[in-house]
XYZ file of C-alpha atoms in Angstrom:
536
model
C 14.607 16.326 3.431
C 12.174 18.852 4.920
C 10.111 18.783 1.715
C 10.086 14.972 1.696
C 9.142 14.762 5.362
C 6.268 17.210 4.908
C 5.047 15.368 1.807
C 5.260 12.025 3.573
C 3.379 13.163 6.666
C 0.663 14.912 4.654
C -2.467 12.732 4.774
C -0.595 9.798 6.337
C -3.690 8.603 8.202
C -5.870 7.973 5.165
C -8.404 5.884 7.054
C -7.717 2.370 5.872
C -5.077 -0.237 5.127
C -4.988 -2.174 1.899
C -4.073 -5.847 1.559
C -0.281 -5.628 1.552
C -0.225 -3.233 4.477
C -2.601 -5.437 6.433
C -0.178 -8.331 5.990
C 2.614 -6.235 7.485
C 0.296 -5.110 10.280
C -0.923 -8.521 11.378
C 2.333 -10.448 10.814
C 4.443 -7.889 12.662
C 2.178 -8.224 15.720
C 2.838 -11.949 16.020
C 5.517 -13.298 18.318
C 9.008 -13.755 16.918
C 8.663 -17.590 16.888
C 5.377 -17.248 14.980
C 7.002 -14.918 12.438
C 9.918 -17.312 12.060
C 7.530 -20.203 11.435
C 5.651 -18.210 8.791
C 8.858 -17.403 6.903
C 9.578 -21.094 6.368
C 6.522 -21.339 4.118
C 5.766 -17.859 2.806
C 7.132 -14.305 2.560
C 10.752 -15.136 3.376
C 11.702 -12.226 1.129
C 10.089 -9.863 3.667
C 11.434 -11.585 6.779
C 13.840 -8.885 7.983
C 11.210 -6.212 7.375
C 8.598 -8.093 9.417
C 11.032 -8.472 12.323
C 11.882 -4.777 12.141
C 8.199 -3.821 12.096
C 7.571 -6.184 15.009
C 9.783 -3.891 17.090
C 8.170 -0.744 15.666
C 4.569 -1.828 16.299
C 5.452 -2.823 19.842
C 5.501 0.920 20.538
C 1.958 1.412 19.225
C 0.027 -0.818 16.806
C -1.621 1.734 14.555
C -1.830 2.707 10.892
C 0.243 5.874 11.244
C 3.027 4.077 13.110
C 2.895 1.337 10.478
C 3.774 3.899 7.772
C 6.185 6.106 9.716
C 9.290 3.989 8.931
C 8.594 4.441 5.209
C 8.213 8.203 5.672
C 11.520 8.372 7.564
C 13.248 6.189 4.968
C 12.006 8.359 2.088
C 13.207 11.450 3.960
C 16.639 9.890 4.399
C 16.706 8.901 0.725
C 16.032 12.479 -0.362
C 18.989 13.596 1.736
C 21.224 10.842 0.372
C 20.283 11.683 -3.232
C 21.120 15.313 -2.508
C 24.463 14.276 -0.991
C 25.215 12.226 -4.103
C 24.426 15.206 -6.302
C 26.689 17.454 -4.234
C 29.558 14.973 -4.466
C 29.142 14.402 -8.189
C 28.110 17.802 -9.563
C 28.141 20.408 -6.806
C 25.752 21.888 -4.221
C 23.294 23.371 -6.710
C 22.796 20.051 -8.518
C 22.612 18.204 -5.219
C 19.880 20.443 -3.851
C 17.926 20.110 -7.100
C 18.293 16.301 -7.159
C 17.074 15.897 -3.582
C 14.113 18.222 -4.146
C 13.162 16.452 -7.372
C 13.203 13.108 -5.592
C 11.005 14.512 -2.822
C 8.282 15.914 -5.109
C 8.039 12.960 -7.512
C 4.582 11.348 -7.040
C 5.962 7.794 -7.043
C 8.210 8.671 -4.099
C 5.287 10.070 -2.124
C 3.191 6.999 -2.906
C 5.626 4.513 -1.383
C 6.633 6.883 1.409
C 3.098 6.332 2.717
C 2.935 2.579 2.408
C 3.570 0.088 5.194
C 5.934 -2.042 3.113
C 9.701 -2.255 2.671
C 10.181 -0.458 -0.659
C 11.037 2.991 0.731
C 13.546 1.404 3.125
C 15.167 -0.479 0.237
C 15.451 2.782 -1.712
C 17.223 4.390 1.250
C 19.635 1.471 1.468
C 20.494 1.627 -2.236
C 21.018 5.398 -2.128
C 23.283 5.009 0.897
C 25.234 2.184 -0.750
C 25.686 4.257 -3.927
C 27.030 7.186 -1.906
C 29.443 4.812 -0.142
C 30.502 3.426 -3.531
C 31.434 6.888 -4.781
C 33.288 7.559 -1.543
C 35.161 4.260 -1.777
C 36.228 4.997 -5.363
C 37.558 8.392 -4.296
C 39.300 7.037 -1.187
C 40.807 4.001 -2.879
C 41.567 2.057 0.337
C 40.678 -1.527 1.176
C 38.835 -0.862 4.430
C 36.346 1.557 2.890
C 34.560 -1.335 1.141
C 33.285 -2.925 4.347
C 30.697 -0.208 5.061
C 29.585 -0.468 1.452
C 29.262 -4.254 1.601
C 27.387 -4.108 4.891
C 24.801 -1.629 3.605
C 24.287 -3.541 0.353
C 23.878 -6.820 2.261
C 21.290 -5.376 4.656
C 19.411 -3.790 1.772
C 19.306 -7.030 -0.227
C 18.203 -9.050 2.804
C 15.454 -6.464 3.310
C 14.295 -7.323 -0.229
C 16.323 -9.631 -2.429
C 15.220 -7.937 -5.662
C 17.611 -5.115 -4.715
C 20.437 -7.402 -5.865
C 20.498 -5.894 -9.414
C 22.018 -2.768 -7.871
C 25.307 -4.678 -7.843
C 25.105 -4.813 -11.635
C 24.481 -1.065 -11.726
C 27.482 -0.424 -9.502
C 29.683 -2.685 -11.627
C 28.765 -0.670 -14.728
C 29.501 2.544 -12.823
C 33.019 1.319 -12.050
C 33.508 0.388 -15.695
C 32.353 3.812 -16.912
C 34.624 5.552 -14.406
C 37.552 3.376 -15.544
C 38.720 2.699 -12.024
C 42.031 0.891 -11.386
C 42.301 -2.805 -10.600
C 42.585 -2.371 -6.830
C 39.169 -0.708 -6.782
C 37.699 -3.609 -8.730
C 39.295 -6.010 -6.266
C 37.812 -4.237 -3.247
C 34.375 -4.038 -4.826
C 34.524 -7.666 -5.955
C 35.243 -8.871 -2.438
C 32.329 -6.868 -1.043
C 29.962 -8.063 -3.786
C 31.069 -11.671 -3.310
C 30.408 -11.482 0.428
C 26.918 -10.119 -0.279
C 26.213 -12.948 -2.730
C 27.304 -15.612 -0.234
C 25.168 -14.072 2.487
C 22.110 -14.032 0.230
C 22.361 -17.649 -0.955
C 20.239 -19.107 1.898
C 17.541 -16.473 1.371
C 17.506 -17.074 -2.376
C 17.266 -20.837 -1.839
C 14.308 -20.476 0.547
C 12.501 -17.910 -1.583
C 12.822 -20.120 -4.660
C 10.567 -22.599 -2.915
C 8.032 -19.809 -2.402
C 8.049 -18.578 -5.997
C 4.335 -19.290 -6.300
C 3.765 -16.002 -4.460
C 4.661 -14.072 -7.609
C 2.812 -16.357 -10.009
C 0.381 -13.498 -10.683
C 3.102 -11.412 -12.349
C 3.232 -11.283 -16.140
C 6.056 -10.602 -18.572
C 6.414 -6.821 -18.985
C 6.114 -5.292 -22.435
C 6.981 -1.882 -23.825
C 3.890 -0.452 -22.170
C 5.464 -1.164 -18.776
C 8.647 0.595 -19.879
C 6.594 3.676 -20.738
C 4.711 3.490 -17.463
C 7.962 3.266 -15.501
C 9.375 6.262 -17.367
C 6.305 8.301 -16.451
C 6.447 7.195 -12.826
C 10.126 8.114 -12.570
C 9.422 11.647 -13.799
C 8.335 14.495 -11.490
C 5.345 14.735 -13.833
C 3.965 11.675 -15.647
C 2.634 13.690 -18.609
C 2.726 17.036 -20.347
C 5.515 19.634 -20.409
C 6.995 18.465 -17.095
C 7.511 14.942 -18.429
C 9.054 16.025 -21.739
C 11.125 18.694 -20.037
C 12.459 16.070 -17.642
C 13.456 13.812 -20.519
C 15.249 16.704 -22.225
C 17.163 17.601 -19.054
C 18.123 13.961 -18.552
C 19.579 13.913 -22.068
C 21.557 17.078 -21.279
C 22.669 15.559 -17.983
C 24.393 12.742 -19.852
C 27.044 15.320 -20.790
C 28.107 15.398 -17.126
C 30.354 12.344 -17.348
C 30.876 11.580 -13.651
C 27.228 12.090 -12.717
C 26.031 10.074 -15.704
C 28.409 7.225 -14.818
C 26.637 6.849 -11.470
C 23.054 7.862 -12.301
C 22.517 6.176 -15.668
C 23.396 2.616 -14.533
C 21.271 3.078 -11.403
C 18.364 4.215 -13.565
C 18.581 1.555 -16.274
C 20.327 -1.583 -15.027
C 17.976 -2.817 -12.234
C 14.774 -2.371 -14.294
C 16.549 -3.755 -17.352
C 17.720 -6.884 -15.534
C 14.330 -7.608 -13.968
C 12.420 -6.950 -17.190
C 14.778 -9.198 -19.159
C 14.562 -12.028 -16.628
C 10.789 -11.580 -16.536
C 10.516 -12.530 -20.195
C 11.305 -16.076 -19.013
C 10.187 -15.964 -15.392
C 8.109 -12.912 -14.429
C 9.595 -11.077 -11.448
C 9.095 -7.447 -12.404
C 6.894 -4.820 -10.812
C 7.481 -1.056 -10.718
C 7.715 -0.962 -6.924
C 10.522 -3.530 -6.916
C 12.752 -0.962 -8.645
C 11.675 2.149 -6.734
C 15.321 2.576 -5.727
C 16.271 3.241 -9.364
C 14.267 6.491 -9.316
C 17.247 8.219 -7.655
C 19.139 7.894 -10.951
C 16.450 9.875 -12.780
C 16.536 12.690 -10.203
C 20.325 12.915 -10.416
C 20.333 13.072 -14.222
C 17.594 15.718 -14.370
C 19.435 17.821 -11.789
C 22.727 17.446 -13.669
C 21.024 18.582 -16.858
C 19.446 21.553 -15.108
C 22.818 22.497 -13.649
C 24.464 22.334 -17.048
C 21.743 24.485 -18.616
C 22.125 27.011 -15.786
C 25.878 27.123 -16.384
C 25.404 27.769 -20.083
C 22.880 30.531 -19.422
C 25.342 32.149 -17.041
C 27.876 32.518 -19.835
C 25.651 34.246 -22.368
C 26.530 37.790 -23.466
C 24.356 40.534 -22.081
C 24.735 43.963 -23.750
C 28.093 42.976 -25.181
C 29.581 41.831 -21.888
C 30.089 38.293 -20.652
C 28.540 37.683 -17.230
C 30.479 35.323 -14.969
C 28.627 32.066 -14.165
C 29.572 32.465 -10.514
C 28.458 36.066 -10.256
C 26.104 37.074 -7.491
C 23.340 38.266 -9.804
C 23.563 35.122 -11.927
C 23.433 32.873 -8.881
C 20.411 34.753 -7.585
C 18.561 34.538 -10.900
C 19.389 30.835 -11.316
C 18.373 30.103 -7.723
C 15.028 31.888 -8.012
C 14.351 30.245 -11.369
C 15.122 26.821 -9.931
C 12.853 27.317 -6.934
C 10.038 28.537 -9.184
C 10.484 25.576 -11.532
C 10.342 23.074 -8.672
C 7.324 24.836 -7.152
C 5.442 24.889 -10.456
C 6.285 21.206 -10.989
C 4.922 20.290 -7.573
C 1.770 22.362 -8.039
C 1.241 20.791 -11.449
C 1.199 17.361 -9.787
C -0.752 18.443 -6.708
C -3.955 16.683 -7.877
C -1.972 13.447 -8.207
C -0.566 13.818 -4.682
C -4.043 14.544 -3.292
C -5.577 11.580 -5.060
C -2.854 9.306 -3.764
C -3.719 10.206 -0.170
C -7.183 8.711 -0.524
C -7.703 5.144 0.654
C -9.833 4.576 -2.446
C -6.725 5.004 -4.618
C -5.136 1.870 -3.149
C -6.093 -1.580 -4.519
C -8.535 -2.196 -1.672
C -9.625 -0.691 1.640
C -10.104 -3.264 4.365
C -11.482 -0.695 6.800
C -14.485 -0.340 4.470
C -15.139 -4.082 4.650
C -15.016 -4.030 8.441
C -17.350 -1.027 8.568
C -19.863 -2.856 6.398
C -19.665 -5.857 8.710
C -20.278 -3.719 11.816
C -23.359 -2.135 10.266
C -24.969 -5.317 8.897
C -23.964 -8.465 10.774
C -25.575 -9.721 13.958
C -23.761 -11.533 16.791
C -23.352 -15.205 15.973
C -23.898 -14.802 12.220
C -21.768 -17.136 10.068
C -19.402 -15.430 7.607
C -17.635 -16.922 4.601
C -14.626 -15.297 2.896
C -14.366 -15.859 -0.870
C -11.493 -16.352 -1.475
C -9.895 -16.955 1.893
C -7.489 -14.025 1.425
C -10.502 -11.830 2.213
C -10.009 -12.866 5.830
C -7.310 -10.198 5.999
C -10.105 -7.701 6.608
C -10.985 -9.509 9.828
C -7.327 -9.782 10.838
C -6.586 -6.104 10.216
C -9.881 -4.757 11.582
C -11.274 -7.378 13.962
C -13.932 -5.062 15.426
C -16.369 -5.732 12.604
C -15.995 -9.507 12.865
C -15.539 -9.984 16.607
C -18.969 -11.472 17.329
C -19.526 -13.411 14.120
C -18.507 -16.978 13.287
C -15.941 -17.709 10.575
C -17.607 -20.819 9.239
C -14.746 -22.032 7.032
C -11.809 -21.401 9.380
C -10.152 -24.458 10.861
C -6.928 -23.001 12.310
C -6.070 -19.326 12.869
C -3.343 -17.580 10.895
C -0.816 -17.166 13.756
C -1.234 -20.765 14.966
C -1.064 -22.263 11.484
C 1.971 -20.239 10.399
C 0.091 -18.873 7.365
C -0.969 -15.406 6.257
C -4.730 -15.874 6.649
C -5.298 -19.242 8.313
C -6.177 -22.761 7.220
C -9.680 -23.678 6.195
C -11.772 -26.814 6.549
C -11.646 -29.535 3.908
C -14.305 -29.442 1.179
C -16.321 -32.175 2.863
C -16.214 -30.530 6.275
C -17.093 -27.174 4.749
C -20.176 -28.656 3.073
C -21.315 -30.108 6.391
C -20.855 -26.770 8.147
C -22.772 -24.870 5.489
C -25.543 -27.489 5.532
C -26.176 -26.611 9.191
C -26.965 -22.936 8.557
C -29.869 -21.210 6.819
C -28.095 -17.905 6.244
C -24.474 -16.886 5.718
C -22.741 -13.576 5.087
C -20.207 -13.645 2.258
C -17.286 -11.224 2.004
C -15.930 -11.364 -1.532
C -14.627 -9.490 -4.519
C -17.276 -9.433 -7.226
C -15.022 -11.298 -9.660
C -14.501 -14.098 -7.129
C -18.221 -14.925 -7.287
C -18.199 -15.392 -11.048
C -19.146 -19.080 -11.642
C -17.268 -19.050 -14.959
C -13.948 -18.382 -13.256
C -11.614 -21.374 -12.955
C -10.493 -22.235 -9.407
C -7.750 -24.824 -8.935
C -8.309 -25.005 -5.179
C -11.065 -27.484 -4.181
C -12.067 -25.467 -1.098
C -12.750 -22.379 -3.183
C -14.676 -24.441 -5.736
C -16.766 -25.919 -2.949
C -17.636 -22.495 -1.548
C -18.992 -21.284 -4.843
C -20.753 -24.566 -5.668
C -22.660 -24.606 -2.371
C -23.592 -20.931 -2.630
C -24.879 -21.343 -6.195
C -26.866 -24.533 -5.658
C -28.128 -24.238 -2.082
C -28.420 -20.514 -1.368
C -29.822 -17.374 -2.946
C -28.831 -13.739 -2.458
C -31.122 -11.692 -0.214
C -28.984 -8.578 0.394
C -25.920 -6.998 -1.193
C -23.945 -4.079 0.209
C -21.099 -2.127 -1.358
C -19.422 0.866 0.240
C -20.232 4.105 -1.535
C -16.569 4.754 -2.403
C -16.499 1.428 -4.266
C -13.031 0.099 -3.618
C -11.229 -1.761 -6.369
C -12.994 -4.807 -7.742
C -16.047 -3.981 -5.583
C -15.562 -5.800 -2.286
C -19.065 -6.992 -1.544
C -20.923 -7.992 1.575
C -23.732 -10.361 0.607
C -26.307 -12.132 2.711
C -27.155 -15.564 1.319
C -30.213 -17.462 2.569
C -31.049 -21.093 1.938
C -33.319 -21.891 -0.974
C -36.702 -23.460 -0.179
C -36.810 -27.273 -0.625
C -37.218 -28.256 -4.259
C -36.085 -24.861 -5.472
C -32.506 -25.878 -6.305
C -32.027 -25.109 -9.992
C -30.367 -27.966 -11.895
C -27.054 -27.378 -13.612
C -26.133 -24.304 -11.584
C -23.093 -25.829 -9.947
C -19.824 -24.772 -11.539
C -18.311 -27.424 -13.826
C -16.179 -30.001 -12.105
C -17.875 -29.837 -8.696
C -19.554 -32.772 -7.018
C -23.298 -32.846 -6.307
C -24.333 -31.040 -3.140
C -24.705 -34.144 -1.041
C -21.304 -35.654 -1.746
C -17.832 -34.550 -0.802
C -15.896 -33.707 -3.957
C -12.902 -35.778 -4.956
C -9.564 -34.645 -3.629
C -10.774 -34.026 -0.069
C -7.211 -33.160 0.896
C -5.933 -31.706 4.181
C -6.654 -28.007 4.554
C -4.230 -25.667 2.884
C -4.039 -22.158 1.554
C -5.792 -21.663 -1.791
C -3.659 -21.770 -4.890
C -5.890 -19.651 -7.107
C -5.330 -16.301 -5.458
C -2.183 -14.274 -5.201
C -0.852 -13.761 -1.683
C -1.593 -10.219 -0.556
C 2.045 -9.677 0.316
C 2.754 -9.617 -3.403
C -0.461 -8.207 -4.795
C -0.734 -6.243 -7.995
C -0.188 -2.884 -6.355
C -1.473 0.569 -7.145
C -2.320 1.761 -10.638
C 0.049 3.944 -12.586
C 0.561 7.139 -10.634
C -1.461 9.967 -12.015
C -4.097 7.645 -13.446
C -7.641 7.845 -12.082
C -8.810 4.955 -9.904
C -10.757 2.250 -11.720
C -14.499 2.939 -12.025
């Protein structure tokens, strides 16, 4: 736990939030009625987490405080994994399992993120420990704590539900008696009933994960690397070998193997029909890998303790053997951590996250003048202004019709295409905050407001200035100054296909709504594979 806490606190203030964190930050600072209204239309799956963070950020609304719950949850998870290892395979294996969990780069990544995944991992580890305790105790009352923890964890994020499948397989492998199955079945049934309303609401919000794709074997390989203390080289292959040896420890394998394989397996299988899988959704399964590696290391240490030295058999529990095994284990863990130190350092840079909204705000502060109009393309880019309002305080959001808190949306409602054209017609210059790919006229945009933005910019304006932060965050978030073209200088045929001429409102001038062609930031694509360099 000390190792995990130190790793989590190291570089916690990395100088910028990315999109998902900014959603947590700005939603959690709304009033409880405003949060409740938002959950009716979007992000119901994160509702309990937003309410929890509302209480946390009341203490102090800052980036470090935003991430502290994840650090504490990861620290607790390391302790719970160690406790599981102690219960299943003894103190030595428990200590090794907890330390392995703490130094794995994927753990450190999500320990420093203002989202719910580290908390979900803590809940699953706690529920698994309670499961083992309930199997050993055998009473009826012991299942209520288990059911309560599983229910809270699944309400925190409903994609933790596959852990019930993992626990069912654990009971089958342990060959528990019928009364244990009965107690577990009651607890699991109560969890399922409790989750039905959340599942029903979130089904209506399934468009939030429309950006996900069906995972292939490449995602299986990426997950295996992320679950290892080292994603490549001798550490990775050594981890796989120790996991294979750990399968010989029947009781540990019965708990760890289902936890490792069943949740990712269920989500990947379902995702072949309806994509729901992302590595971070199964962070909690990483505990199974740590337990198996530790069990394998413990078994190897036991075998080495029984080898003959100078014709005599040395007892595995002897003082000298314990000392040698202990020192060797500490050295192995230290070397593993040092081998992955560049990965840990890289992960503590804001540039390693998908985007850095603080950079966007800094660009705005340095370039925009009071009263300047600003246009966000697409509208999700407004999160930069919501997370870091200083850079946008004195400028005018020309497309915004209703603010995010008042509209019950993540980033506000925008004007209709016709109204937006009229607003843009009244200005001679406009600052545009956009990802470079969003300004590509060849890109298809189902939302008429987003099509209108690009059509007006292409046909009526020209670029005078372009600014990109020197660190070049992912997809190059640009700040461009557009100025109106001189009369008669509008090039024909520049408007994207399907848009109306500049003087007419396009068809489908519907009431303002959130764009459909961008993924909500609360479910964005996430960080690259750990250990990989950031995109150029």
